[in-house]
Coordinates of C-alpha atoms and ligand atoms in Angstrom, one line a residue:
X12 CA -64.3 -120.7 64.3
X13 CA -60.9 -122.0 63.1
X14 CA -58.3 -119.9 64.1
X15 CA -57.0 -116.8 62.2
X16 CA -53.7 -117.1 60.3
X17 CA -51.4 -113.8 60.0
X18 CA -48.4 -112.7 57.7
X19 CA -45.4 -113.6 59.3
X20 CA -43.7 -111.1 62.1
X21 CA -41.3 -108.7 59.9
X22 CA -43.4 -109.4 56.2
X23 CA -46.4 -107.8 55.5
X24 CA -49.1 -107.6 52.3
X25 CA -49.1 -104.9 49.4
X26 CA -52.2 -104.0 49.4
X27 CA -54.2 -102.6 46.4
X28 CA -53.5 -98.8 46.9
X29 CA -49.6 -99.8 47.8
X30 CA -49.2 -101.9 44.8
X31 CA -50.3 -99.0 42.3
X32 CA -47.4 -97.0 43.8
X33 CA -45.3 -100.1 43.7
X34 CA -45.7 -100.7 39.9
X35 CA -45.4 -96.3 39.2
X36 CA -42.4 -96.6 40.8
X37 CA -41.4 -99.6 39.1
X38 CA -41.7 -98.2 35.7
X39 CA -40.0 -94.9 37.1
X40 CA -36.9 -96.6 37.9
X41 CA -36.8 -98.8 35.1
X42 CA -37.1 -95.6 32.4
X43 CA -33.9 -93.7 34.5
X44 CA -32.1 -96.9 34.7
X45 CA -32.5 -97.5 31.2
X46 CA -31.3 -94.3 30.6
X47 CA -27.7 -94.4 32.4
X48 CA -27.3 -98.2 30.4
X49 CA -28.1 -100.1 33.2
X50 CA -29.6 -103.9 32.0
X51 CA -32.7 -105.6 34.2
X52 CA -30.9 -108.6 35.8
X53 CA -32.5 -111.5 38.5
X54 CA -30.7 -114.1 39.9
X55 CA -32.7 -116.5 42.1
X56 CA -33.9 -115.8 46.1
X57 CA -32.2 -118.5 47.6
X58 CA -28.2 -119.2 46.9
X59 CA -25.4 -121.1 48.7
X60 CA -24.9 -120.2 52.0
X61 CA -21.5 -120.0 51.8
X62 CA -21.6 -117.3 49.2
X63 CA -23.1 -115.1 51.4
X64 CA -20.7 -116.0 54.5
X65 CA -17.7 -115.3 51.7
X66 CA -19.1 -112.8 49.9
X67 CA -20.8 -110.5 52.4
X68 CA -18.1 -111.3 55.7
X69 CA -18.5 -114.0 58.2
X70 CA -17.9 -111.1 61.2
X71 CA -21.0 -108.4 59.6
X72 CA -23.8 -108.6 61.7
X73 CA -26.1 -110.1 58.5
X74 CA -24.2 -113.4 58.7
X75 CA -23.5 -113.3 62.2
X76 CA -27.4 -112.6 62.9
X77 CA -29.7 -112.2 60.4
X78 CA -29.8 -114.5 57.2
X79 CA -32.6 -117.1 56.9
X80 CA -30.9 -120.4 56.5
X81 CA -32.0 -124.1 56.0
X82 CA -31.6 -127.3 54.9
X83 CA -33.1 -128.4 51.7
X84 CA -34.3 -131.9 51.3
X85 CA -31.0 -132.9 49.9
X86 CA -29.0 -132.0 53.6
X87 CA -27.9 -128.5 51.5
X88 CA -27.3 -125.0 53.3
X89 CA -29.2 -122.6 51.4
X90 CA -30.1 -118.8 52.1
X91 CA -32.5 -116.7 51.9
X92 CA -30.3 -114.1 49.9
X93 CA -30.3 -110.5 52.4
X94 CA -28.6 -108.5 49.4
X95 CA -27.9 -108.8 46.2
X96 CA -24.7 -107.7 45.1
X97 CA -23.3 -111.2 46.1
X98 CA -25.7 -113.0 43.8
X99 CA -25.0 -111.1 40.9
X100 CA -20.8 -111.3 41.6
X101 CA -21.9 -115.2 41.7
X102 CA -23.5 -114.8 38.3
X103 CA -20.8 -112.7 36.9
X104 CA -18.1 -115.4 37.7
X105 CA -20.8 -118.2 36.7
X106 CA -21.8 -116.9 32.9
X107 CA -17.9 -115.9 32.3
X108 CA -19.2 -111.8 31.9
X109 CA -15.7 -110.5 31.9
X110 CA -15.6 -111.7 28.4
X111 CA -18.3 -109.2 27.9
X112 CA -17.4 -105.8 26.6
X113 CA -16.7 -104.1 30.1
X114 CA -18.2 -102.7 32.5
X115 CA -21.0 -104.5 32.2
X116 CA -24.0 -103.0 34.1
X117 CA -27.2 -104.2 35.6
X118 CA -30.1 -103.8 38.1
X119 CA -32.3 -105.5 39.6
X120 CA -35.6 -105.2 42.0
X121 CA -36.6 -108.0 44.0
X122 CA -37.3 -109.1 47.4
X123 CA -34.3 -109.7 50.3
X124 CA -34.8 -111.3 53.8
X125 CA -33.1 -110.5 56.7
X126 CA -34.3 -111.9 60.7
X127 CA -34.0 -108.2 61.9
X128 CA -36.2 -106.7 64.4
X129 CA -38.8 -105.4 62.8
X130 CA -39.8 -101.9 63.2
X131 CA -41.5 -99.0 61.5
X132 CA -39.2 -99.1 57.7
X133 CA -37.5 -102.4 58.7
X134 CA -39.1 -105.7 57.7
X135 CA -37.9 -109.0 57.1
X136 CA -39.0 -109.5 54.0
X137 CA -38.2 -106.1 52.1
X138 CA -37.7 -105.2 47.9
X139 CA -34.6 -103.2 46.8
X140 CA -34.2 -102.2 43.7
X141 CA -29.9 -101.9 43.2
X142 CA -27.8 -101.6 40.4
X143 CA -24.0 -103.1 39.8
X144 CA -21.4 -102.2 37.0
X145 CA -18.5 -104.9 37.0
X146 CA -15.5 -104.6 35.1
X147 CA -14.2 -100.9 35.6
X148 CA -12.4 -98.8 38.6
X149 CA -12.9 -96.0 36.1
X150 CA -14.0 -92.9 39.1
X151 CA -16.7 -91.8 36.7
X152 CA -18.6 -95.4 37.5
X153 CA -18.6 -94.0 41.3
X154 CA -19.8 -91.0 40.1
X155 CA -22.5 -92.0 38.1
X156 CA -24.0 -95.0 40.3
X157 CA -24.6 -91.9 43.1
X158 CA -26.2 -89.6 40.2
X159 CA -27.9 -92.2 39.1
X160 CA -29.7 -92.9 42.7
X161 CA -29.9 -89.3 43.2
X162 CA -32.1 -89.0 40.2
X163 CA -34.0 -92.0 40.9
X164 CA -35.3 -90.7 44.5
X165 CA -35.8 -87.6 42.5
X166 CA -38.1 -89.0 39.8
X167 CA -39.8 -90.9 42.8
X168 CA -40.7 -87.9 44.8
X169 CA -38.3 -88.8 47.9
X170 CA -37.8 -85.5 49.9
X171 CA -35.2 -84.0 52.3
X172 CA -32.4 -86.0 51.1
X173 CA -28.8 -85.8 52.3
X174 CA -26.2 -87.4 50.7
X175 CA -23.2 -89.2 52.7
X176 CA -19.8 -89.7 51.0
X177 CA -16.5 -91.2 51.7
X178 CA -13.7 -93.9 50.8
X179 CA -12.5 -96.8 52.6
X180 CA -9.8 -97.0 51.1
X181 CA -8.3 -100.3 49.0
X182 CA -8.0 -103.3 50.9
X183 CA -4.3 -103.4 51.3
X184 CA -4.3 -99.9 52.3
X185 CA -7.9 -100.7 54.6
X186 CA -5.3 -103.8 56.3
X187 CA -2.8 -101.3 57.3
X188 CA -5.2 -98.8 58.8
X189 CA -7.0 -101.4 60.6
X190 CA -4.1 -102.8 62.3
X191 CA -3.6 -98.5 63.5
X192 CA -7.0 -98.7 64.4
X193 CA -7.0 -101.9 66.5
X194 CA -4.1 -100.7 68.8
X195 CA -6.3 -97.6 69.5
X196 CA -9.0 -99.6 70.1
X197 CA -7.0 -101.9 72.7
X198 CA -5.5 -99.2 74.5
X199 CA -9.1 -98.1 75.4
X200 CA -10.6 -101.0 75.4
X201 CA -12.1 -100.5 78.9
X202 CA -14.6 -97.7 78.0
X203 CA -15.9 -99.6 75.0
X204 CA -19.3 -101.9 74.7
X205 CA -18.9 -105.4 75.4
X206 CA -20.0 -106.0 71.3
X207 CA -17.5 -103.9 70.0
X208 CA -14.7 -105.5 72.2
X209 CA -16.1 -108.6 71.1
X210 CA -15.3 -107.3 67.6
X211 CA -11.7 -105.7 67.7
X212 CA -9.9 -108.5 66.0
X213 CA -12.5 -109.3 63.1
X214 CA -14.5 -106.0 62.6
X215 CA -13.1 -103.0 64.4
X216 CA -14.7 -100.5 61.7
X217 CA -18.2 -101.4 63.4
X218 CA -17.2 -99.3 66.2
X219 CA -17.9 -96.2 64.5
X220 CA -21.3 -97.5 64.4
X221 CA -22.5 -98.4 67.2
X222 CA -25.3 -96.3 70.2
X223 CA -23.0 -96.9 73.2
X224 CA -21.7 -93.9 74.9
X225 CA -18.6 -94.8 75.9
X226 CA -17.9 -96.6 72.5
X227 CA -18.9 -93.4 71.0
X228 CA -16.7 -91.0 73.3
X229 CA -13.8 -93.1 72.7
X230 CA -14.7 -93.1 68.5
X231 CA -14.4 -89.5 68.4
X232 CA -10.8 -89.4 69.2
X233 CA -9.8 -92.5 67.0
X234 CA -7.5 -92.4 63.7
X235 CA -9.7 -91.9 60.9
X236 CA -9.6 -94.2 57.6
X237 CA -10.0 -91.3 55.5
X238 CA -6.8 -89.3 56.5
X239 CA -5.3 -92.9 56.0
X240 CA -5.8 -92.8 52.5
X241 CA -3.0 -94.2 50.2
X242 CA -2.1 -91.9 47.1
X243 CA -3.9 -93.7 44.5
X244 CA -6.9 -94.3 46.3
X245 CA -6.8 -90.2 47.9
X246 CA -6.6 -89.5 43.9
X247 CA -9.6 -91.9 42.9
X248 CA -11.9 -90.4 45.7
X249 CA -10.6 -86.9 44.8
X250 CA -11.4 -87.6 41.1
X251 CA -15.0 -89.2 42.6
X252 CA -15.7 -85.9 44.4
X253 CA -14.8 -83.6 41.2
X254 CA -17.6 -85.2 38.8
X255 CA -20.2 -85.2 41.7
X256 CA -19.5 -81.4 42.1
X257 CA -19.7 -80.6 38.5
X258 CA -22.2 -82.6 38.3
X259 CA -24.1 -80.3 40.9
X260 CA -24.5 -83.2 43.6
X261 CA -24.4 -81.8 47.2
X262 CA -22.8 -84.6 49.3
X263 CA -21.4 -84.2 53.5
X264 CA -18.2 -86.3 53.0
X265 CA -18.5 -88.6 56.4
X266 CA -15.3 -90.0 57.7
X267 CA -17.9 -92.3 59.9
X268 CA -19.6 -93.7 57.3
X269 CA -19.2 -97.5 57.6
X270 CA -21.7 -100.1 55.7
X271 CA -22.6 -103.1 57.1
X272 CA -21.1 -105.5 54.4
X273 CA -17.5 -106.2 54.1
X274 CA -16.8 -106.2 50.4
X275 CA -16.2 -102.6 50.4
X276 CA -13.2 -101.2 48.9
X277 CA -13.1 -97.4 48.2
X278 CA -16.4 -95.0 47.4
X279 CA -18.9 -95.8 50.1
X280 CA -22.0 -93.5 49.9
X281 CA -25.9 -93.6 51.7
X282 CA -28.9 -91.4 51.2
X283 CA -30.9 -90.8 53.7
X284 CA -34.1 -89.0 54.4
X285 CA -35.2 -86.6 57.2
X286 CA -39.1 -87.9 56.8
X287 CA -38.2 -91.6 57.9
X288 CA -37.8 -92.1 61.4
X289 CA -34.7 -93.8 62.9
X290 CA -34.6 -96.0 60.1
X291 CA -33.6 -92.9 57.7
X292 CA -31.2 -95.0 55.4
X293 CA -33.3 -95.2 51.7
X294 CA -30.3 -96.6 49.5
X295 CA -26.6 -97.0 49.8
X296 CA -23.6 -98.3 48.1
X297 CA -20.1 -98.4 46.8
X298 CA -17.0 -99.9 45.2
X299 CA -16.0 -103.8 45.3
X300 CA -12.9 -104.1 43.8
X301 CA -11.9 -107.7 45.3
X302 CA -15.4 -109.3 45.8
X303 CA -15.5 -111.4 42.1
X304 CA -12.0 -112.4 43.0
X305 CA -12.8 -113.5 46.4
X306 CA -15.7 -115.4 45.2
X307 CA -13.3 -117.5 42.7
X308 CA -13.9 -115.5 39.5
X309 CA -10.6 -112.8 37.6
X310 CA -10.1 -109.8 39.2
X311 CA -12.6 -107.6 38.5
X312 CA -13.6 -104.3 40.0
X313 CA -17.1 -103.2 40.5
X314 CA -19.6 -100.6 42.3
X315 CA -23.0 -100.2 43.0
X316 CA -26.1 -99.7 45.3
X317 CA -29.3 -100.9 47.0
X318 CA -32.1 -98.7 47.8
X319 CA -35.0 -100.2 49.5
X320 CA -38.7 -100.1 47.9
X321 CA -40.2 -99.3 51.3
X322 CA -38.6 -96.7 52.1
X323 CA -38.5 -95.0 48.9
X324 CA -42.3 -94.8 49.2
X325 CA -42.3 -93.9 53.0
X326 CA -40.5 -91.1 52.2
X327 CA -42.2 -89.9 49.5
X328 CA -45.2 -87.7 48.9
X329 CA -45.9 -88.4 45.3
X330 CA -48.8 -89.8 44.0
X331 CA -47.1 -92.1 41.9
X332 CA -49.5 -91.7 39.3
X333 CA -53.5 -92.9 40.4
X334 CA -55.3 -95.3 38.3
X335 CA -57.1 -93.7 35.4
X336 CA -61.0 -93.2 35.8
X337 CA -63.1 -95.5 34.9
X338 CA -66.0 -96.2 32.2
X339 CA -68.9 -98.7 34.2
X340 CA -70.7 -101.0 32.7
X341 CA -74.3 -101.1 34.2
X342 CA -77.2 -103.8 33.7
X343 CA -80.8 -102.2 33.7
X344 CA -82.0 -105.8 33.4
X345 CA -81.1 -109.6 33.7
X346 CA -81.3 -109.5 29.6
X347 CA -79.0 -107.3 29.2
X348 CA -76.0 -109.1 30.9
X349 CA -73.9 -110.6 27.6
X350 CA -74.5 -107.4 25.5
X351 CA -72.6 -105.5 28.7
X352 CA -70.3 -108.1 29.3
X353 CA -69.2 -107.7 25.4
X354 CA -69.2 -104.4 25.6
X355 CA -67.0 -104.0 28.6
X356 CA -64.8 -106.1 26.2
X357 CA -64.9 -104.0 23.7
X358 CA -63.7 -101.0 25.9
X359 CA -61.3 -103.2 27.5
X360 CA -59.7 -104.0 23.8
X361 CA -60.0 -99.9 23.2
X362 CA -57.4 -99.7 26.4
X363 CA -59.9 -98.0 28.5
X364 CA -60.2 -99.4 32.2
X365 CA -64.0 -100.2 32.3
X366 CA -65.5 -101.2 35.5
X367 CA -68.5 -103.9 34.7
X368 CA -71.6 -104.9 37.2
X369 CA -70.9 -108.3 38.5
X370 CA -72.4 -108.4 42.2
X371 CA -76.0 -108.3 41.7
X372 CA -76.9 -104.9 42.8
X373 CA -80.1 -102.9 41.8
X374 CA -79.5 -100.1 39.3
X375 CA -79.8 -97.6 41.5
X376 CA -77.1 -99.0 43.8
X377 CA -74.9 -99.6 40.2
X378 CA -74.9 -95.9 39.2
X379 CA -74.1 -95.0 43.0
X380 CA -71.4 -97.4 42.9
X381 CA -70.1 -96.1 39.8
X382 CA -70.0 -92.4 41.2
X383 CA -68.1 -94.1 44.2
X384 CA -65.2 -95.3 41.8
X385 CA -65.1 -92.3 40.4
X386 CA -66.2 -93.1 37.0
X387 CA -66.2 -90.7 33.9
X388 CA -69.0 -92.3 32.2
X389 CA -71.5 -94.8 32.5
X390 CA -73.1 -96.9 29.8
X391 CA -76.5 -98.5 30.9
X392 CA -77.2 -101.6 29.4
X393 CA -81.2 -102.9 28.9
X394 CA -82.9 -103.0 25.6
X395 CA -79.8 -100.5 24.2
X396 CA -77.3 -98.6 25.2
X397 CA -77.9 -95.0 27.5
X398 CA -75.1 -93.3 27.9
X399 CA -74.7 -91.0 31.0
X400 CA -71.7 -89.0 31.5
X401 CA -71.2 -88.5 35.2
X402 CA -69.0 -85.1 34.4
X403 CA -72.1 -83.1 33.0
X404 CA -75.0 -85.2 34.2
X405 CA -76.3 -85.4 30.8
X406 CA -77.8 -88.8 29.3
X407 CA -78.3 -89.9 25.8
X408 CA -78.9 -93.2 23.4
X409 CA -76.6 -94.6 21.6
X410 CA -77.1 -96.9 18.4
X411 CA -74.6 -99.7 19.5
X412 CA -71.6 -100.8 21.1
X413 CA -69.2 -99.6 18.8
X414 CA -70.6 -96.1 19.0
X415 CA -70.0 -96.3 23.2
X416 CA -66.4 -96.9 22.7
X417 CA -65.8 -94.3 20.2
X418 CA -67.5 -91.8 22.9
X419 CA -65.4 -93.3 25.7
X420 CA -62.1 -93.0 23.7
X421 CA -62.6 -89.1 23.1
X422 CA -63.6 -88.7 26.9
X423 CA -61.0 -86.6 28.9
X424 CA -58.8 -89.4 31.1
Ligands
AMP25 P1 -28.0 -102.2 52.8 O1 -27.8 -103.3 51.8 O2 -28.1 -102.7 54.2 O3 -27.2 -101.0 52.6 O4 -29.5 -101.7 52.5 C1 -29.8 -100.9 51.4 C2 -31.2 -100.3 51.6 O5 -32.1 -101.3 51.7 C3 -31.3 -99.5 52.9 O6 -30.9 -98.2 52.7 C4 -32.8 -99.6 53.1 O7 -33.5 -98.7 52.3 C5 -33.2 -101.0 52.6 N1 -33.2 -102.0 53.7 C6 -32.2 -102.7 54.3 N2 -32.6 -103.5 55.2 C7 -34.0 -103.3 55.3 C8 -35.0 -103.9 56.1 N3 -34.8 -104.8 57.0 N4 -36.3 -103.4 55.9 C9 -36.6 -102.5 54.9 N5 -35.6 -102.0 54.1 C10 -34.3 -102.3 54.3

């Protein structure tokens, strides 16, 4: 027997049941997102590499370690892209969008790629769904990219979620801090892991983030970017927290909260949820300011988020709505075969999901089939038309096919 082929390590198949919720949640975040303004957006899976290295940070572990990158046939570096906000930034600059009426706003949901280790909630193929609105630092965008994602998990059914909240700070004032924070760092930099030593010069925020004991021991003590807030940024977070409270969202604001991706300039925010494992992050964002500037386009400002697809559904217990129940089709006899095979066109064409015998089985082992999918009715096709409905048991004739779809419309879903 020739040997069996698997999904690659880290990717993994949506099956049937999976992809129902998929789409339901689809359509759930498309009708909020349409709500709050938000445009669908794609830009294509693989870009430039270097956009990634410039747009995400050469020193963040998802350039350092993680991006899928080859050669194409024409000696390019290309990437699998591992988030989008870059991509869009890209396409911002590219399609000249700050002539647009601003902000301009968008989402998208696609798949991303990154070589982590995979684990229960982390994969290396993955679907986020994230929105972005370019062209305003107005605090309200902050504000409303977090409500926004709040309302989303909501209308997905995602339970026991905490919110996490704080500002970096803008990048001149982030510089100054950092320089603070890298003497602190130096004067202790005996108790701290060897990857976080590694790290002082080009990412000393990382530090906050990372399992080691010591590294940890010696982070509690360390000057906090939060109390190193410069006045107009303190006032644009203060502004940020305002509208979220009268807005009625409960937040923890986290002086520790550090994202993995550079670009970051102010609001930085992640939802989490206490029915994923150690993987609890579901979606997470924040303010740009100098990313479409840094990738070559006008100084633009921008926030937004990512939430991933997987973990949305991990953590939550909704049905997502089931597929309706169906009307089958059954075949008493060979002759009857076209008449039901029209006739489960016709129902089809009614917008009723119809379920139609097409693997040879007796039609004994068709109605029991039928009962297995659930089915509300079934019509039994032979010399005409019986109609049983499986709710009450009871059986009739009907005259023709027209007369089975007008029963099958006024059935209960
Ligand atoms: P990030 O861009 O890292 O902030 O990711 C945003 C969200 O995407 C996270 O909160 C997760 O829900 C999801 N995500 C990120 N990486 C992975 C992964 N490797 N596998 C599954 N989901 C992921």
């Amino acid at each position: 027997m020739a040997a069996k082929l698997q999904a690659p390590r880290g990717t993994f198949d949506v099956l049937p049941e999976d992809g129902q919720r998929r789409r339901e949640l689809y359509r759930r975040a498309g009708s909020v997102l349409g709500r709050y303004g938000y445009r669908p957006f794609e830009t294509p899976v693989i870009e430039d590499t270097d956009l990634f290295a410039r747009g995400v940070g050469e020193s963040t572990d998802i350039v350092r370690k993680e991006m899928f990158t080859f050669e194409d046939r024409g000696g390019r570096s290309l990437t699998l892209r591992p988030e989008g906000t870059a991509g869009v930034a890209r396409a911002y600059v590219e399609h000249g969008m700050h002539k647009l009426p601003q902000p301009v706003k968008l989402w998208y949901w696609g798949p991303f790629f990154r070589h982590e280790r995979a684990q229960a909630g982390r994969y290396r193929q993955f679907a986020q769904v994230g929105t972005e609105a370019l062209g305003s630092d107005d605090p309200s965008l902050d504000a409303e990219s977090i409500l926004l994602l709040a309302e989303l998990l909501e209308a997905a059914g995602v339970h026991e979620v905490r919110l996490r909240l704080a500002s970096l700070g803008s990048l001149e004032a982030r510089a100054a801090y950092l320089d603070k924070l890298r003497g602190y760092l130096r004067e202790h930099e005996g108790e701290l892991s060897e990857d976080v030593q590694g790290r002082i010069d080009a990412n000393p925020l990382r530090a906050f983030d990372a399992d080691h004991p010591g590294t940890r021991a010696v982070m509690a003590g360390a000057p906090r970017l939060l109390d190193n807030l410069s006045g107009d940024d303190a006032e644009h977070f203060a502004e940020v927290r305002a509208l979220l409270d009268g807005a009625g969202v409960s937040y923890d604001v986290d002086p520790t909260l550090v994202r993995g991706l550079d670009y970051y300039t102010r609001t930085v925010f992640e939802f989490e949820s206490g029915r994923l494992g150690a993987q609890s992050g579901v979606g997470g964002g924040g303010r740009y300011d100098g990313l479409v500037e840094q990738l070559g386009g006008p100084a633009t400002p921008g926030v937004g988020w990512a939430a991933g697809i997987e973990r949305i559904l991990l953590a939550s217990d909704s049905e997502l709505g089931g597929f309706p129940r169906p009307v089958y089709v059954a075949v008493a006899d060979d002759g009857g075969r076209r008449e039901a095979f029209a006739l489960a066109t016709a129902l089809r064409e009614a917008g009723i999901r119809t379920e139609l015998e097409q693997a040879g089985r007796s039609l004994k082992g068709q109605l029991k089939h039928a009962d297995r999918l659930g089915a509300k009715a079934v019509a039994i096709v032979g010399e005409g038309i019986e109609w049983k409905d499986m709710g009450t048991g009871e059986q009739r004739s009907v005259t023709n096919a027209q007369e089975a779809v007008r029963i099958a419309v006024g059935l209960e879903p």
